[in-house]
Amino acid sequence: MVVHRLTRDDARRIAVQAQLLAVPRPSDLVEVVERLTILQLDPTAAVAPSADLVLFSRLGPTYDPAQLTRAIEVERSLVETVAYIRTPTDLPAVIAESRAATHPAARAWLEQNASFRRDILAVLAAKGPLLSRDVPDTSAVPWPSSGWTNNRNVTKMLELLARHGEVAISGRKGRQRYWDLPERVYPVDLADLDPGEAARLRDERRLAALGIARSGGPLTPGESPFVGVAGEEAVVEGVPGTWRVDPAYLGLPFEGRTALLSPFDRLIHDRVRTEQLFGYEYLLEMYKPRQKRRWGYFALPVLHHDRLVGKLDATADRKAGVLVVNALHQDVPFTRAMSAEVDAEIEALATWVGLKTTRSQPA
């Protein structure tokens, strides 16, 4: 069995190249999503929505968010699933894996509300696409939760059915989703995969997107950062344990660039991997009280070539027409060349969102 021995420089460059953050930039939106496998959706838009920030950091200022909407709602070359945007080719494995992973409590609730499920499918067949507020709540048993989803029966049922491939998101009205039958949204004749094959395909796709990842570990909500036995085994100098690496990235020449990343970017989404490979600490502080924040409400990680070197605390003040740079935190001292590249990227970001840059005055 081959075990690849990598330096941290090797590992970081593999991760950066896999995430399309090296030179040259990609140029096709759908191909970017195909490589990344997902764009995570989040309503926070301190500068711009996360999915758009991820695409800007890859495609640059030629990217127009209207292109993403058109790809999803008109061309159907991309699809929105619950919390993510994906390519249609990934749907069979995602749906099969979601069905197998349904929590027993959710499965029981679905069984208790079999008539509610049938009612939703019937009303969508007759009148879809519909916003959730236009779908009648005929639930027999309310959804129990101590959180915000308590008794939000229609939304919960629609999301569960979407994860199972019985309902699809066809578009949006602002932040509200339109729901419809999958045959009106997805490609016809999607493959029906068993859970084992689905997991294998998902691990392979995830490793191709990450380049290097752990085989397994503690699971958290959302997209897994682990890749099972996909790829080949590797060890990274100075980092404990073993990794899985996609051999397609081994030995490639590397030319880096500077990029401002979304806090939900897959390069830094696995915080443990980020600390071990990049020596970079990051926490999303939007839920912390202002006085307890170290880097800012929605600080953007700063990538310079194969290193994560800082955090940009910036806010879009659209009424004033400015991108306010509250702070630029340097994890390592910036050289003059680094400062110039980071400043140029900040200016490019401001221009892309249609704003002028201004620096906030220290308190």
C-alpha positions as semicolon CSV with decimal commas, in nm:
position;residue;x (nm);y (nm);z (nm)
1;M;0,000;0,000;0,000
2;V;0,136;0,340;-0,103
3;V;0,152;0,606;0,170
4;H;0,232;0,951;0,038
5;R;0,459;1,164;0,257
6;L;0,377;1,532;0,229
7;T;0,512;1,850;0,380
8;R;0,264;2,104;0,512
9;D;0,346;2,320;0,210
10;D;0,248;2,027;-0,013
11;A;-0,077;1,970;0,176
12;R;-0,176;2,336;0,174
13;R;-0,111;2,371;-0,197
14;I;-0,316;2,061;-0,272
15;A;-0,604;2,205;-0,067
16;V;-0,583;2,545;-0,237
17;Q;-0,566;2,400;-0,588
18;A;-0,852;2,161;-0,525
19;Q;-1,067;2,456;-0,419
20;L;-0,984;2,653;-0,738
21;L;-0,807;2,928;-0,544
22;A;-0,474;2,915;-0,733
23;V;-0,372;3,055;-1,070
24;P;-0,528;3,043;-1,324
25;R;-0,880;3,140;-1,218
26;P;-1,163;2,926;-1,348
27;S;-1,406;3,094;-1,587
28;D;-1,725;2,886;-1,584
29;L;-1,977;2,910;-1,299
30;V;-2,124;2,562;-1,336
31;E;-1,779;2,404;-1,360
32;V;-1,684;2,578;-1,034
33;V;-1,985;2,434;-0,853
34;E;-1,916;2,095;-1,009
35;R;-1,565;2,101;-0,859
36;L;-1,666;2,242;-0,519
37;T;-1,970;2,007;-0,506
38;I;-2,168;2,257;-0,295
39;L;-2,231;2,623;-0,234
40;Q;-2,360;2,668;0,118
41;L;-2,655;2,905;0,153
42;D;-2,670;3,149;0,444
43;P;-2,889;3,459;0,480
44;T;-2,609;3,673;0,630
45;A;-2,488;3,937;0,386
46;A;-2,257;4,170;0,579
47;V;-2,079;4,225;0,247
48;A;-2,258;3,985;0,011
49;P;-2,432;3,647;0,046
50;S;-2,189;3,362;0,116
51;A;-2,257;3,173;-0,208
52;D;-2,179;3,485;-0,408
53;L;-1,861;3,551;-0,209
54;V;-1,743;3,196;-0,280
55;L;-1,802;3,242;-0,652
56;F;-1,641;3,590;-0,656
57;S;-1,328;3,450;-0,489
58;R;-1,298;3,194;-0,770
59;L;-1,435;3,370;-1,079
60;G;-1,339;3,728;-0,989
61;P;-1,529;4,047;-1,073
62;T;-1,673;3,906;-1,397
63;Y;-1,911;3,698;-1,182
64;D;-2,267;3,838;-1,168
65;P;-2,506;3,693;-0,905
66;A;-2,780;3,700;-1,169
67;Q;-2,586;3,422;-1,344
68;L;-2,639;3,196;-1,042
69;T;-3,012;3,267;-1,032
70;R;-3,041;3,197;-1,405
71;A;-2,847;2,870;-1,374
72;I;-3,085;2,750;-1,101
73;E;-3,422;2,882;-1,213
74;V;-3,399;2,895;-1,592
75;E;-3,123;2,671;-1,724
76;R;-3,153;2,411;-1,442
77;S;-2,779;2,349;-1,477
78;L;-2,764;2,391;-1,098
79;V;-3,019;2,300;-0,833
80;E;-3,097;2,433;-0,488
81;T;-3,140;2,170;-0,220
82;V;-3,200;2,234;0,149
83;A;-2,920;2,474;0,256
84;Y;-2,700;2,413;-0,053
85;I;-2,663;2,467;-0,426
86;R;-2,536;2,167;-0,625
87;T;-2,510;2,024;-0,973
88;P;-2,792;1,786;-1,075
89;T;-2,545;1,499;-1,122
90;D;-2,492;1,485;-0,745
91;L;-2,863;1,451;-0,665
92;P;-2,894;1,070;-0,672
93;A;-2,616;1,019;-0,418
94;V;-2,728;1,311;-0,199
95;I;-3,088;1,189;-0,191
96;A;-2,994;0,828;-0,120
97;E;-2,759;0,931;0,160
98;S;-3,020;1,166;0,309
99;R;-3,286;0,898;0,312
100;A;-3,053;0,655;0,490
101;A;-2,947;0,918;0,744
102;T;-3,297;1,038;0,842
103;H;-3,316;1,069;1,220
104;P;-3,554;0,816;1,381
105;A;-3,762;1,098;1,533
106;A;-3,806;1,259;1,191
107;R;-3,888;0,922;1,037
108;A;-4,155;0,862;1,302
109;W;-4,301;1,209;1,245
110;L;-4,325;1,139;0,872
111;E;-4,511;0,816;0,940
112;Q;-4,750;0,992;1,180
113;N;-4,821;1,251;0,911
114;A;-4,860;1,025;0,608
115;S;-5,184;1,200;0,508
116;F;-5,017;1,542;0,546
117;R;-4,740;1,427;0,311
118;R;-4,998;1,311;0,055
119;D;-5,184;1,642;0,082
120;I;-4,867;1,841;0,013
121;L;-4,777;1,633;-0,291
122;A;-5,133;1,668;-0,423
123;V;-5,146;2,047;-0,382
124;L;-4,805;2,087;-0,547
125;A;-4,914;1,864;-0,835
126;A;-5,225;2,080;-0,884
127;K;-5,093;2,429;-0,810
128;G;-4,713;2,425;-0,783
129;P;-4,475;2,593;-0,760
130;L;-4,588;2,739;-0,428
131;L;-4,438;2,930;-0,138
132;S;-4,462;2,745;0,193
133;R;-4,716;2,999;0,321
134;D;-4,950;2,894;0,039
135;V;-4,937;2,524;0,132
136;P;-5,215;2,424;0,380
137;D;-5,110;2,275;0,712
138;T;-5,308;1,951;0,746
139;S;-5,064;1,786;0,988
140;A;-5,201;1,532;1,233
141;V;-4,906;1,569;1,471
142;P;-4,716;1,900;1,502
143;W;-4,339;1,909;1,469
144;P;-4,197;1,918;1,822
145;S;-3,896;2,135;1,888
146;S;-3,759;2,358;2,161
147;G;-3,621;2,588;1,890
148;W;-3,755;2,808;1,612
149;T;-3,889;2,513;1,408
150;N;-4,149;2,423;1,674
151;N;-4,488;2,374;1,503
152;R;-4,350;2,498;1,169
153;N;-4,510;2,193;1,016
154;V;-4,532;2,290;0,650
155;T;-4,169;2,405;0,625
156;K;-4,044;2,101;0,813
157;M;-4,241;1,859;0,596
158;L;-4,131;2,030;0,274
159;E;-3,764;2,016;0,379
160;L;-3,784;1,650;0,480
161;L;-3,954;1,560;0,154
162;A;-3,695;1,763;-0,039
163;R;-3,412;1,573;0,132
164;H;-3,586;1,248;0,028
165;G;-3,623;1,362;-0,333
166;E;-4,004;1,384;-0,325
167;V;-4,018;1,766;-0,346
168;A;-3,783;2,018;-0,508
169;I;-3,701;2,387;-0,469
170;S;-3,776;2,552;-0,803
171;G;-3,671;2,909;-0,729
172;R;-3,698;3,199;-0,488
173;K;-3,896;3,511;-0,412
174;G;-3,643;3,707;-0,208
175;R;-3,551;3,474;0,077
176;Q;-3,864;3,260;0,036
177;R;-3,842;2,935;-0,155
178;Y;-4,081;2,807;-0,421
179;W;-4,159;2,436;-0,386
180;D;-4,267;2,199;-0,662
181;L;-4,259;1,836;-0,772
182;P;-3,909;1,714;-0,863
183;E;-4,007;1,604;-1,215
184;R;-4,065;1,973;-1,297
185;V;-3,724;2,078;-1,164
186;Y;-3,476;1,789;-1,177
187;P;-3,353;1,596;-1,482
188;V;-3,565;1,297;-1,575
189;D;-3,464;0,942;-1,485
190;L;-3,237;1,016;-1,189
191;A;-3,056;0,702;-1,080
192;D;-3,179;0,525;-0,766
193;L;-2,869;0,443;-0,561
194;D;-2,830;0,221;-0,258
195;P;-2,680;0,390;0,052
196;G;-2,341;0,218;0,017
197;E;-2,289;0,330;-0,342
198;A;-2,414;0,679;-0,253
199;A;-2,165;0,710;0,033
200;R;-1,878;0,594;-0,192
201;L;-1,964;0,847;-0,461
202;R;-2,007;1,127;-0,209
203;D;-1,669;1,051;-0,049
204;E;-1,496;1,054;-0,388
205;R;-1,661;1,380;-0,491
206;R;-1,580;1,542;-0,156
207;L;-1,213;1,444;-0,175
208;A;-1,186;1,582;-0,529
209;A;-1,318;1,912;-0,392
210;L;-1,095;1,921;-0,084
211;G;-0,780;1,759;-0,222
212;I;-0,676;1,630;0,120
213;A;-0,899;1,535;0,413
214;R;-0,936;1,302;0,706
215;S;-1,100;0,964;0,659
216;G;-1,340;1,014;0,951
217;G;-1,400;1,189;1,279
218;P;-1,670;1,344;1,498
219;L;-1,974;1,435;1,289
220;T;-2,134;1,778;1,308
221;P;-2,449;1,913;1,139
222;G;-2,417;1,995;0,771
223;E;-2,187;1,865;0,500
224;S;-1,931;1,618;0,630
225;P;-1,559;1,710;0,596
226;F;-1,460;1,340;0,590
227;V;-1,398;1,115;0,291
228;G;-1,388;0,753;0,410
229;V;-1,145;0,544;0,206
230;A;-1,155;0,763;-0,106
231;G;-0,820;0,844;-0,263
232;E;-0,490;0,727;-0,120
233;E;-0,333;0,737;0,224
234;A;-0,097;1,018;0,319
235;V;0,090;1,155;0,618
236;V;0,171;1,522;0,661
237;E;0,499;1,619;0,823
238;G;0,441;1,754;1,175
239;V;0,070;1,666;1,182
240;P;-0,054;1,361;1,373
241;G;-0,251;1,080;1,213
242;T;-0,316;0,987;0,853
243;W;-0,499;1,163;0,572
244;R;-0,659;1,073;0,239
245;V;-0,529;1,256;-0,066
246;D;-0,658;1,275;-0,420
247;P;-0,358;1,159;-0,628
248;A;-0,464;1,383;-0,919
249;Y;-0,320;1,680;-0,727
250;L;0,016;1,528;-0,637
251;G;0,320;1,694;-0,791
252;L;0,134;1,970;-0,974
253;P;0,308;2,307;-1,022
254;F;0,162;2,575;-0,797
255;E;0,110;2,946;-0,857
256;G;-0,081;3,118;-0,581
257;R;-0,286;3,436;-0,562
258;T;-0,467;3,644;-0,302
259;A;-0,835;3,593;-0,220
260;L;-1,092;3,704;0,036
261;L;-1,299;3,408;0,152
262;S;-1,646;3,361;0,292
263;P;-1,653;3,230;0,651
264;F;-1,843;2,932;0,501
265;D;-1,579;2,864;0,235
266;R;-1,491;2,496;0,214
267;L;-1,119;2,573;0,231
268;I;-1,161;2,676;0,596
269;H;-1,492;2,513;0,689
270;D;-1,326;2,226;0,879
271;R;-1,164;2,433;1,154
272;V;-0,948;2,143;1,282
273;R;-0,806;2,077;0,934
274;T;-0,750;2,451;0,891
275;E;-0,549;2,476;1,213
276;Q;-0,345;2,162;1,141
277;L;-0,254;2,241;0,780
278;F;-0,254;2,621;0,778
279;G;-0,181;2,705;1,143
280;Y;-0,484;2,935;1,121
281;E;-0,743;2,996;1,390
282;Y;-1,089;3,113;1,290
283;L;-1,426;3,145;1,463
284;L;-1,741;3,296;1,315
285;E;-1,826;3,568;1,567
286;M;-2,162;3,696;1,444
287;Y;-2,337;3,531;1,740
288;K;-2,100;3,681;1,997
289;P;-2,164;4,011;2,178
290;R;-1,974;4,292;2,007
291;Q;-1,736;4,343;2,298
292;K;-1,627;3,979;2,288
293;R;-1,538;3,968;1,918
294;R;-1,171;3,941;1,825
295;W;-1,200;3,982;1,447
296;G;-1,549;4,111;1,366
297;Y;-1,911;4,022;1,296
298;F;-1,847;3,841;0,965
299;A;-1,469;3,856;0,918
300;L;-1,344;3,729;0,581
301;P;-1,038;3,500;0,593
302;V;-0,751;3,632;0,380
303;L;-0,568;3,380;0,161
304;H;-0,226;3,477;0,024
305;H;-0,090;3,209;-0,208
306;D;-0,077;2,894;0,012
307;R;-0,115;3,066;0,350
308;L;-0,408;3,207;0,544
309;V;-0,263;3,532;0,668
310;G;-0,539;3,745;0,820
311;K;-0,903;3,843;0,860
312;L;-1,088;4,132;0,696
313;D;-1,359;4,292;0,909
314;A;-1,569;4,481;0,654
315;T;-1,934;4,584;0,622
316;A;-2,131;4,702;0,320
317;D;-2,315;5,027;0,397
318;R;-2,531;5,040;0,087
319;K;-2,721;5,350;0,194
320;A;-2,393;5,543;0,214
321;G;-2,251;5,363;-0,091
322;V;-1,937;5,243;0,087
323;L;-1,763;4,925;0,192
324;V;-1,644;5,008;0,541
325;V;-1,316;4,841;0,632
326;N;-1,338;4,824;1,009
327;A;-1,010;4,637;1,050
328;L;-0,761;4,421;0,865
329;H;-0,618;4,177;1,117
330;Q;-0,273;4,042;1,027
331;D;-0,202;3,691;1,156
332;V;0,150;3,733;1,021
333;P;0,322;4,063;0,946
334;F;0,236;4,165;0,589
335;T;0,520;4,243;0,355
336;R;0,477;4,542;0,127
337;A;0,390;4,306;-0,161
338;M;0,132;4,121;0,049
339;S;-0,027;4,448;0,159
340;A;-0,053;4,563;-0,201
341;E;-0,219;4,238;-0,313
342;V;-0,464;4,234;-0,022
343;D;-0,554;4,601;-0,074
344;A;-0,611;4,534;-0,444
345;E;-0,844;4,246;-0,358
346;I;-1,039;4,465;-0,114
347;E;-1,079;4,729;-0,385
348;A;-1,191;4,461;-0,632
349;L;-1,449;4,335;-0,381
350;A;-1,582;4,687;-0,322
351;T;-1,609;4,754;-0,696
352;W;-1,783;4,421;-0,750
353;V;-2,054;4,506;-0,494
354;G;-2,085;4,857;-0,638
355;L;-1,936;5,045;-0,344
356;K;-1,639;5,266;-0,264
357;T;-1,392;5,167;0,005
358;T;-1,360;5,364;0,325
359;R;-1,164;5,294;0,641
360;S;-1,344;5,334;0,972
361;Q;-1,187;5,566;1,223
362;P;-1,049;5,407;1,544
363;A;-1,268;5,467;1,848
